[in-house]
mmCIF file of C-alpha atoms and ligand atoms in Angstrom:
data_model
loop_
_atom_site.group_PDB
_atom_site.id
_atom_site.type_symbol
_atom_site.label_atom_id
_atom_site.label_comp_id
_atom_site.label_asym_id
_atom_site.label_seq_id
_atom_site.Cartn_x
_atom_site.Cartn_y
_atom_site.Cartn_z
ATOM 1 C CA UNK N 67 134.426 53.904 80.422
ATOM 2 C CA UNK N 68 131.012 53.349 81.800
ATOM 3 C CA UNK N 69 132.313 52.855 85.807
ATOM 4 C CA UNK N 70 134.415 56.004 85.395
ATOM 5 C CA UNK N 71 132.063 58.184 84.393
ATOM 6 C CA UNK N 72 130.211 56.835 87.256
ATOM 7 C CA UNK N 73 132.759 57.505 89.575
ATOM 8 C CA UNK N 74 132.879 61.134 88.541
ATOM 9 C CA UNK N 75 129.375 61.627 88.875
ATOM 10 C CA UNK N 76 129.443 60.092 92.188
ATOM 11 C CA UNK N 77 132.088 62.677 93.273
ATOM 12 C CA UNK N 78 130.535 65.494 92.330
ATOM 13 C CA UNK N 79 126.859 64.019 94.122
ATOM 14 C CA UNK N 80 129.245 63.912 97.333
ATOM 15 C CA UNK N 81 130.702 66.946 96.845
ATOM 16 C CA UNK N 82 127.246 68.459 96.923
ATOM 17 C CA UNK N 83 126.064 66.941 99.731
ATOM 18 C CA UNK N 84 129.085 68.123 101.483
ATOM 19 C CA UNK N 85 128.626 71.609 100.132
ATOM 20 C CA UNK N 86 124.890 71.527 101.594
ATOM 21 C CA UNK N 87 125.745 69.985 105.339
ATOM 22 C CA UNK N 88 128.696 72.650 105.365
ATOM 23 C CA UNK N 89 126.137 75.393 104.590
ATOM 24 C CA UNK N 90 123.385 73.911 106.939
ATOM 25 C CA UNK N 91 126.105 73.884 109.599
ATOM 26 C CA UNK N 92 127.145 77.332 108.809
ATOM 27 C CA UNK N 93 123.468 78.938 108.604
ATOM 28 C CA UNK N 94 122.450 77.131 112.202
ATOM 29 C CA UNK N 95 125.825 77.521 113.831
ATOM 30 C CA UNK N 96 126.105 80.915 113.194
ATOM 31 C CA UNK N 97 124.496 84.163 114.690
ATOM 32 C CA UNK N 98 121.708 85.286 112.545
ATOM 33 C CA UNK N 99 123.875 89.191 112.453
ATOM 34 C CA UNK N 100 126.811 86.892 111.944
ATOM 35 C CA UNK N 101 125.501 85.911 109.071
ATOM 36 C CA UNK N 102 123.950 88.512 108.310
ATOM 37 C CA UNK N 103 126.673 90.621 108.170
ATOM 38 C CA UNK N 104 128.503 87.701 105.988
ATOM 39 C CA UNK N 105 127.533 89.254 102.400
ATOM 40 C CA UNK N 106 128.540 85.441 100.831
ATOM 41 C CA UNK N 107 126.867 83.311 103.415
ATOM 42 C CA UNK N 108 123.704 85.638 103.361
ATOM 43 C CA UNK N 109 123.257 85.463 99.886
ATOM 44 C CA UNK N 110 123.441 81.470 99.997
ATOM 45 C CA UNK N 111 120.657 81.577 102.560
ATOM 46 C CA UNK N 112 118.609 83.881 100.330
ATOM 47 C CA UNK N 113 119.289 81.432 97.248
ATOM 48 C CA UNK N 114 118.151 78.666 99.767
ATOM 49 C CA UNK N 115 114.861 80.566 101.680
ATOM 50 C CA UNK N 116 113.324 82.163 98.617
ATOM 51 C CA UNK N 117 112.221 78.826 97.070
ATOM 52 C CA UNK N 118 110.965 77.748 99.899
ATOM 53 C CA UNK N 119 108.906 80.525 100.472
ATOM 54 C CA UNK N 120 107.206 80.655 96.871
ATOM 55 C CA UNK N 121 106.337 76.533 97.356
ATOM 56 C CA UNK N 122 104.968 76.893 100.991
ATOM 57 C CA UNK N 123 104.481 80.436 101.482
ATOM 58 C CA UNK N 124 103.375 82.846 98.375
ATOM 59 C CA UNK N 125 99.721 81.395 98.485
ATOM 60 C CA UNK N 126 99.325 83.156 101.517
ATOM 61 C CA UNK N 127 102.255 85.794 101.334
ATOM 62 C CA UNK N 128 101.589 86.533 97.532
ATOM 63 C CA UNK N 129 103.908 86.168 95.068
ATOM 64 C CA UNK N 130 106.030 89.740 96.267
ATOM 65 C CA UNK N 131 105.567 89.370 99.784
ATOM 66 C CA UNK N 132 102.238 91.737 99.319
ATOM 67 C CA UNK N 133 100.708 89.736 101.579
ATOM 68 C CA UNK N 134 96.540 90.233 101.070
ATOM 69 C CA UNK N 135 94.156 92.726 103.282
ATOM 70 C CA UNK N 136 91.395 90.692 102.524
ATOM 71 C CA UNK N 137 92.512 87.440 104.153
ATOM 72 C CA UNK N 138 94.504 89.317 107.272
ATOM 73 C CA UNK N 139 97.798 88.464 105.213
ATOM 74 C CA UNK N 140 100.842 91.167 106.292
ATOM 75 C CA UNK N 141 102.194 93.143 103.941
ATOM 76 C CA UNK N 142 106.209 92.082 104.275
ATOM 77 C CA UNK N 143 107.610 93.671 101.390
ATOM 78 C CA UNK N 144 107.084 97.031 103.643
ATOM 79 C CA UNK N 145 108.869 96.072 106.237
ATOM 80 C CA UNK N 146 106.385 96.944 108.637
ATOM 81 C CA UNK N 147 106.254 93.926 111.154
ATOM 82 C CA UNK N 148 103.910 92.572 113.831
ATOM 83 C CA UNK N 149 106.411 90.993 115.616
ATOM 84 C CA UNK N 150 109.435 93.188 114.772
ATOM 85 C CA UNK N 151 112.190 92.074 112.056
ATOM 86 C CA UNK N 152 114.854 90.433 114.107
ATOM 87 C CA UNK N 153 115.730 87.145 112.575
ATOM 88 C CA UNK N 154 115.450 84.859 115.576
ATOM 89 C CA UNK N 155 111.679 86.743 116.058
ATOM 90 C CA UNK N 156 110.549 85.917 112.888
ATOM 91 C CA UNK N 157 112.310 82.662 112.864
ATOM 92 C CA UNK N 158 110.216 81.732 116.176
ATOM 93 C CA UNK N 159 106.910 83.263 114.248
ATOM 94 C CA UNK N 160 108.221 80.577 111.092
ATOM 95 C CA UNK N 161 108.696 77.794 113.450
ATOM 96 C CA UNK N 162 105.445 78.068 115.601
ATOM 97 C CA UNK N 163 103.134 80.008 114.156
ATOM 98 C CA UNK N 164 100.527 82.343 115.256
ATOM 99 C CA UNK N 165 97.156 81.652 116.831
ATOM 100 C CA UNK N 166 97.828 77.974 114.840
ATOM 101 C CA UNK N 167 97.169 75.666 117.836
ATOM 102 C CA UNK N 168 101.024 74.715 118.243
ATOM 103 C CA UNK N 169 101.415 75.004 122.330
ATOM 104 C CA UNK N 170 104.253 77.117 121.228
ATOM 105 C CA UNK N 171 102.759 79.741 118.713
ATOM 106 C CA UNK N 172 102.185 83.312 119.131
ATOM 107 C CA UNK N 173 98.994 83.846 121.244
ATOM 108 C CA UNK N 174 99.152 86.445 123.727
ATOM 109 C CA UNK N 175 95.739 88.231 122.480
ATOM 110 C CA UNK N 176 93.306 88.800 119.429
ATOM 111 C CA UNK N 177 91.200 91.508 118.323
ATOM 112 C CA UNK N 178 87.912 91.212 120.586
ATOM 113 C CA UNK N 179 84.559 91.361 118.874
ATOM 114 C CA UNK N 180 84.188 94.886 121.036
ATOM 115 C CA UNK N 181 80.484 95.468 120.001
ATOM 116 C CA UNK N 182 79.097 91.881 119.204
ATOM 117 C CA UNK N 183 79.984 91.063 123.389
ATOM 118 C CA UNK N 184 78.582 95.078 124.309
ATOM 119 C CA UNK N 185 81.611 96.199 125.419
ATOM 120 C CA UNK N 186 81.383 99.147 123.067
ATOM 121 C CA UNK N 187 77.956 100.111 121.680
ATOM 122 C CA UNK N 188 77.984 100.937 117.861
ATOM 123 C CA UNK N 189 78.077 104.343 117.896
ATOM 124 C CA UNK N 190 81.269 103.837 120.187
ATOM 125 C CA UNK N 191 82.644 101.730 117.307
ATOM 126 C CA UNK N 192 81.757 104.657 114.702
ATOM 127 C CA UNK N 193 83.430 107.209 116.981
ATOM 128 C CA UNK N 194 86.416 105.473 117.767
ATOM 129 C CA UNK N 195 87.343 105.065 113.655
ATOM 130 C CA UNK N 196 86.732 108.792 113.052
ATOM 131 C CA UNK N 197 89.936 108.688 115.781
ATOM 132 C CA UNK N 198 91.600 106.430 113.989
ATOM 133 C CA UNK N 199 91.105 108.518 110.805
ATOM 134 C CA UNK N 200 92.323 111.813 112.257
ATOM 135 C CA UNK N 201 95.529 109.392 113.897
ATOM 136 C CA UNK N 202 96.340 108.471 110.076
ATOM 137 C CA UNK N 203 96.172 111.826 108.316
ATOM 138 C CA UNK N 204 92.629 111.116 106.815
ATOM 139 C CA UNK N 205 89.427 113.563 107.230
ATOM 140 C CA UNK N 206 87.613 113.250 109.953
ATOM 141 C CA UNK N 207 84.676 114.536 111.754
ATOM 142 C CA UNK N 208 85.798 116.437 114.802
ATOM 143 C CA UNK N 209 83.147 115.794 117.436
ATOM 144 C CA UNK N 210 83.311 111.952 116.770
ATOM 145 C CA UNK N 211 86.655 112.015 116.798
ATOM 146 C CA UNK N 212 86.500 113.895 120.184
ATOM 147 C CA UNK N 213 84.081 111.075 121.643
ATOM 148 C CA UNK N 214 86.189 108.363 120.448
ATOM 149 C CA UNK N 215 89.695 109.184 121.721
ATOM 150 C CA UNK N 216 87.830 108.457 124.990
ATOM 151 C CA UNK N 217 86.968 105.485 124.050
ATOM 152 C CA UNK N 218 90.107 104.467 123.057
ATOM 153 C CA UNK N 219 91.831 105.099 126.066
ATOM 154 C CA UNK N 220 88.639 104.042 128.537
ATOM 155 C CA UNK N 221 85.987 102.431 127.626
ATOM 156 C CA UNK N 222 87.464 100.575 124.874
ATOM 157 C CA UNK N 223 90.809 99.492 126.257
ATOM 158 C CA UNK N 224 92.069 100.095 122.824
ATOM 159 C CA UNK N 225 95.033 101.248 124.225
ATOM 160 C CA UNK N 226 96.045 98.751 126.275
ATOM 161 C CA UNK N 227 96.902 96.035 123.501
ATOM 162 C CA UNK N 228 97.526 99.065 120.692
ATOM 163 C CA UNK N 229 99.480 101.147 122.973
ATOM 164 C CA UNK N 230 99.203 104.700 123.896
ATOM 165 C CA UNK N 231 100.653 106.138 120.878
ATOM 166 C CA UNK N 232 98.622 103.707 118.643
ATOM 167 C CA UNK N 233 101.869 102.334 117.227
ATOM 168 C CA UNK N 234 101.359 98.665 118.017
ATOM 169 C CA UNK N 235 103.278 96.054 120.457
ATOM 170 C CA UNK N 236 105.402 93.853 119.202
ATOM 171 C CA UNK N 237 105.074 91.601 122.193
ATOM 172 C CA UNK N 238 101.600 91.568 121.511
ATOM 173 C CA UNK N 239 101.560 91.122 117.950
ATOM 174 C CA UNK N 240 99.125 94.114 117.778
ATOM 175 C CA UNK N 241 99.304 96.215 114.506
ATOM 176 C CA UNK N 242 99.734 100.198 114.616
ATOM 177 C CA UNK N 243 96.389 101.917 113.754
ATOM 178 C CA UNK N 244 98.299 104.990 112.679
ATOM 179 C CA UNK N 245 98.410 103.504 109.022
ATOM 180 C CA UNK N 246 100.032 103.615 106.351
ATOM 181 C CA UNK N 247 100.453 99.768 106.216
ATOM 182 C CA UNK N 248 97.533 97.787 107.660
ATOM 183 C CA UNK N 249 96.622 94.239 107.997
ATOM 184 C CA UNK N 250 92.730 94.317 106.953
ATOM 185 C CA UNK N 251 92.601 97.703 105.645
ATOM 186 C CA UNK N 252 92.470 101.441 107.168
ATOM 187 C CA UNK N 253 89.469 102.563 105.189
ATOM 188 C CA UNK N 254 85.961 103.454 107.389
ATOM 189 C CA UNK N 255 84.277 100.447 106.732
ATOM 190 C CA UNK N 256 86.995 97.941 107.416
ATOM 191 C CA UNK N 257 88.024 99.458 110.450
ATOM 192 C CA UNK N 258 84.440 99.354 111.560
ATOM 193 C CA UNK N 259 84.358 95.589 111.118
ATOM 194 C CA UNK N 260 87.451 94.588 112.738
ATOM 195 C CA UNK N 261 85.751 96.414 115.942
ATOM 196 C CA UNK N 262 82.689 94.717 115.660
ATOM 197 C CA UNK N 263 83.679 91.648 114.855
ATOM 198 C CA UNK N 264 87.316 91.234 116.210
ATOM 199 C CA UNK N 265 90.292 89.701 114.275
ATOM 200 C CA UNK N 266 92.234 86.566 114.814
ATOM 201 C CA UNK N 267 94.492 86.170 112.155
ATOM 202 C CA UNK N 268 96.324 82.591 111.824
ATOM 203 C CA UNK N 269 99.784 81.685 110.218
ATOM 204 C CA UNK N 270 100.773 77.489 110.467
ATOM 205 C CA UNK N 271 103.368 76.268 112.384
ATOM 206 C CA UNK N 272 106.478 74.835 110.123
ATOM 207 C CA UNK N 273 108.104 73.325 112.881
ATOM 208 C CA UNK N 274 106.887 69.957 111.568
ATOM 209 C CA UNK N 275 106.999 70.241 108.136
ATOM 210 C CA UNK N 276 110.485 71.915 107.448
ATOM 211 C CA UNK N 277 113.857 71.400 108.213
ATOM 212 C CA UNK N 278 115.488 74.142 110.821
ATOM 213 C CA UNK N 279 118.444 75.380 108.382
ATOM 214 C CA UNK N 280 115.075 75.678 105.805
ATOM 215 C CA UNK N 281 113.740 77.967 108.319
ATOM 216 C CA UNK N 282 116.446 80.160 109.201
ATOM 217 C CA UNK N 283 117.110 80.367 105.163
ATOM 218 C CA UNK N 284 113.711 81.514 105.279
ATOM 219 C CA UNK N 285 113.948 84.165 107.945
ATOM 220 C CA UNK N 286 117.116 85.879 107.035
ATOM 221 C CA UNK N 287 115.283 85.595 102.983
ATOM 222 C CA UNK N 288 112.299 87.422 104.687
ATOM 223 C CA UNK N 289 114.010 90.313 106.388
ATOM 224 C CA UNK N 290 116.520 91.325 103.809
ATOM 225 C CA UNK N 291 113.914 91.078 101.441
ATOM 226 C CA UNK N 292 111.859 93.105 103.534
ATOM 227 C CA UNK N 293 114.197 95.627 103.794
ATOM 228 C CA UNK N 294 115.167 95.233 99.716
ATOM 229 C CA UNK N 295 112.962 95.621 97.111
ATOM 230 C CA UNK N 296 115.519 93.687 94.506
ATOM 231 C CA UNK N 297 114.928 90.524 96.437
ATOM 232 C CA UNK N 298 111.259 90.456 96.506
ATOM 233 C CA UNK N 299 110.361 88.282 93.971
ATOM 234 C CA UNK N 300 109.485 85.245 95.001
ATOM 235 C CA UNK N 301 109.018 83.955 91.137
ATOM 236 C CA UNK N 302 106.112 82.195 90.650
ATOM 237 C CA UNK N 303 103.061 82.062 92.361
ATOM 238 C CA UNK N 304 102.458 78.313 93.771
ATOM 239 C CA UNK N 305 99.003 77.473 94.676
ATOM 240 C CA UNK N 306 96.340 79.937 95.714
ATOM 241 C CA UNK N 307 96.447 78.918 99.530
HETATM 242 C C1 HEC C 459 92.872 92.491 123.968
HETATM 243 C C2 HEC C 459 93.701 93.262 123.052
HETATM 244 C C3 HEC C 459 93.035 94.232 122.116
HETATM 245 C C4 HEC C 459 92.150 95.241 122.419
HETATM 246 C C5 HEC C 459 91.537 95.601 123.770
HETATM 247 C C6 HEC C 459 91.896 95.924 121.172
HETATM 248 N N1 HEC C 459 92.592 95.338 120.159
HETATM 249 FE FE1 HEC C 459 92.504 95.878 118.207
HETATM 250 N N2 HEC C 459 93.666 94.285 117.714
HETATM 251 C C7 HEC C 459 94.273 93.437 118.618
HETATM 252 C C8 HEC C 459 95.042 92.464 117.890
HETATM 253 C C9 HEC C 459 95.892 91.365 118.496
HETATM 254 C C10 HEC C 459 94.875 92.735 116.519
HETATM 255 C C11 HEC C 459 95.468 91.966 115.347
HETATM 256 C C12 HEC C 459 94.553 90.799 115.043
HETATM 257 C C13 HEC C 459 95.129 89.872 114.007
HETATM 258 O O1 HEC C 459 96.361 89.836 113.857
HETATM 259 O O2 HEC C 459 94.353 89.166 113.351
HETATM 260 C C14 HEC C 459 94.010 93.898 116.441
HETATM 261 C C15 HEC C 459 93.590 94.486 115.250
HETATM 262 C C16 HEC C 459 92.883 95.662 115.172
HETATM 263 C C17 HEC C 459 92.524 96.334 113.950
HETATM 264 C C18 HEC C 459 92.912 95.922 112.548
HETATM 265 C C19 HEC C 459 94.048 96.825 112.102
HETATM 266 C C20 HEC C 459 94.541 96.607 110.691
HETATM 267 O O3 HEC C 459 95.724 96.883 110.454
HETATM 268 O O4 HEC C 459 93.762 96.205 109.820
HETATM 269 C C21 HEC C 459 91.835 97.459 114.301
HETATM 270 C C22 HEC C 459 91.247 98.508 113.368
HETATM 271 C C23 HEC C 459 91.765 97.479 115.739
HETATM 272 N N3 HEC C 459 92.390 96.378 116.237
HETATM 273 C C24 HEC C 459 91.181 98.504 116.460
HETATM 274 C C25 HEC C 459 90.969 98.454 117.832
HETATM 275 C C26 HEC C 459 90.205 99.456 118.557
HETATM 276 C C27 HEC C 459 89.638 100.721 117.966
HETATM 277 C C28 HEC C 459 90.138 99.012 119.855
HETATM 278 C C29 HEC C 459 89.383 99.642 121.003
HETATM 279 C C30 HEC C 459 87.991 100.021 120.734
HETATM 280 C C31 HEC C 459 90.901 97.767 119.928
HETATM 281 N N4 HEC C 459 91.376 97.477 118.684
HETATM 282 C C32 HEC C 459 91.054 97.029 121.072
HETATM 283 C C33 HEC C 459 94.149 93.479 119.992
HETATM 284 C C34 HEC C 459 93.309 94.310 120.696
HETATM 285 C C1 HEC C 460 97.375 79.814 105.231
HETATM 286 C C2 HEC C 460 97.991 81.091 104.979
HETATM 287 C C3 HEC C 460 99.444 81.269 105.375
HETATM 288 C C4 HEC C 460 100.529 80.511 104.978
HETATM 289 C C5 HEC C 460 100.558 79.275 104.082
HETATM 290 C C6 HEC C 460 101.685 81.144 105.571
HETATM 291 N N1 HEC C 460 101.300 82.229 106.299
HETATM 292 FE FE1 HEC C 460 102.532 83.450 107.398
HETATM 293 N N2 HEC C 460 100.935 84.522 108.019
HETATM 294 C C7 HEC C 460 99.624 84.308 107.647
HETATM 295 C C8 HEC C 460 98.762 85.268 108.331
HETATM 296 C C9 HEC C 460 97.254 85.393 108.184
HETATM 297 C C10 HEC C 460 99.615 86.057 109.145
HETATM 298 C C11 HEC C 460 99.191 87.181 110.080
HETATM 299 C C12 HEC C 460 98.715 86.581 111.389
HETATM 300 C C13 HEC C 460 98.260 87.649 112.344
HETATM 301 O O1 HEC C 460 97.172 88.172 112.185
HETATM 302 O O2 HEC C 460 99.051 87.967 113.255
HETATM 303 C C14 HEC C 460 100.974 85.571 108.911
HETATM 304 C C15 HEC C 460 102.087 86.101 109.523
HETATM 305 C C16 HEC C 460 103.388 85.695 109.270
HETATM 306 C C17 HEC C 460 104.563 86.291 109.849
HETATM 307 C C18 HEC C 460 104.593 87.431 110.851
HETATM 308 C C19 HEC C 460 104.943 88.707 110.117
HETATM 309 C C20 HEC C 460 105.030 89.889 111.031
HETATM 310 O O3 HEC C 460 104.505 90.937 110.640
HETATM 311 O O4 HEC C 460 105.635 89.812 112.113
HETATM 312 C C21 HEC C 460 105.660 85.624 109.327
HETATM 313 C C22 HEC C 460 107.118 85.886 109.626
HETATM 314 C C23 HEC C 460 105.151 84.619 108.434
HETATM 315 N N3 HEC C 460 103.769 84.686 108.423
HETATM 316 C C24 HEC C 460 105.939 83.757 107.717
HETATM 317 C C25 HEC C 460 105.449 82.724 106.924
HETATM 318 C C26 HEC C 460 106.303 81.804 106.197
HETATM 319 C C27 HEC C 460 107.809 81.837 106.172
HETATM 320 C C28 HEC C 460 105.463 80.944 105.564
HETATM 321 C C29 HEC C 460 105.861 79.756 104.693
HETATM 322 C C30 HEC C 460 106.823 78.813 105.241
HETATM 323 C C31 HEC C 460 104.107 81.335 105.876
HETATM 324 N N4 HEC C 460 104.131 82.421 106.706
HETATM 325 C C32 HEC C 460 102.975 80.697 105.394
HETATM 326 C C33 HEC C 460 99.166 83.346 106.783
HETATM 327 C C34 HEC C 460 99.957 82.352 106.204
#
């Protein structure tokens, strides 16, 4: 009696471990808009990448992909990226990391500290974010504003890593300053301080710790999640980061 019921439970432990080497072999063989476009194998990566992401991620991500302004945390549940939402993009961002010492991670620039190193005298800095106001829809004070669009596009450089339409690279990593989302916050002050002081945000590198069908589950969970409210939830909170 005993040994059978043994047998059967050994089965069925096989039969899951087949199930989950099938479905790793699917989710890394596959084209990410493959799978994507796979409405059954899609919603086994999502079952699979959302746990993951509220153990390792949701101290820094929060627990709805809110991310956090005050730590430099992107908002992901807006589906505004840095880097741009194609799967194998963020998978690369997952795997690597940015600015987190990993040879591999994303590290083309940072925000300079503009007026600690005198690039841009303070004033400058207060002009330029009177720009930045008027570029987001906010009031503004028109002669400031005047002064800084020069400074954005000369003496500031601004442009060159935020583009000449302030929308942001993605090559660069380099957020739009034409709001609504933002990474530290699009109110006078905080603007002011990411000019003075510069920015260099810093997400790990997973490479190490995760397996790579854990971190394609996690990428395709991230951008339809992005892109869908329903699937936002990460559950619990784990950890505070
Ligand atoms: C060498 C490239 C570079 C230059 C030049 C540069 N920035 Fe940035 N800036 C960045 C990067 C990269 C980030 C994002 C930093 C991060 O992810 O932590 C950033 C972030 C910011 C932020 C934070 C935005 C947010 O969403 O909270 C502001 C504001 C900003 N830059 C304004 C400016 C202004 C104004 C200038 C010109 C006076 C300027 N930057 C020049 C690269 C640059
Ligand atoms: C220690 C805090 C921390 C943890 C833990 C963390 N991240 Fe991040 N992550 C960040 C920060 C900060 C940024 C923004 C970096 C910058 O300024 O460019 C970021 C950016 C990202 C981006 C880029 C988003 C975009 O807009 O392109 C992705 C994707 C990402 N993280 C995924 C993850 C995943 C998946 C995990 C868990 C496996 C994770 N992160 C864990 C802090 C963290």
């Amino acid at each position: 009696m005993a040994g059978a019921a043994l047998a059967v439970l050994a089965v069925a432990a096989l039969a899951i471990w087949i199930d989950h080497r099938d479905l790793a072999d699917r989710l890394l063989r596959q084209q990410p808009q493959v799978i994507q476009a796979n409405a059954e194998l899609l919603h086994r990566a999502i079952t699979m990448g959302r746990p993951l992401y509220s153990k390792h991620c949701a101290g820094c991500h929060g627990g709805e992909l809110e991310g956090s302004a005050a730590r430099g945390v992107p908002d992901l549940a807006r589906n505004a990226w840095l880097y741009g939402n194609d799967v194998v993009d963020v998978e690369r961002t997952i795997l690597y990391g940015i600015r987190s010492g990993h040879p591999k991670a994303r590290n083309v620039t940072d925000m300079p500290a503009l007026v600690r190193t005198g690039q841009i005298t303070q004033g400058d800095a207060h002009d330029v974010v009177e720009y930045l106001q008027k570029l987001a829809g906010a009031s503004f004070d028109q002669s400031m504003a005047e002064r800084g669009r020069k400074i954005y596009y000369d003496k500031g450089n601004c442009y060159d890593c935020h583009a000449d339409d302030a929308r942001g690279v993605i090559d660069y990593g380099t957020p739009p300053l034409t709001g609504p989302v933002w990474l530290y916050g699009g109110d006078r002050a905080t603007l002011y301080r990411s000019i003075l002081d510069g920015r260099h945000g810093i997400c790990p590198a997973w490479v190490d710790t995760l397996e790579p069908v854990q971190i394609r589950a996690l990428a395709l969970y991230l951008v339809a999640a992005g892109a869908d409210r329903r699937l936002q939830t990460g559950n619990s909170r784990v950890g505070s980061g």
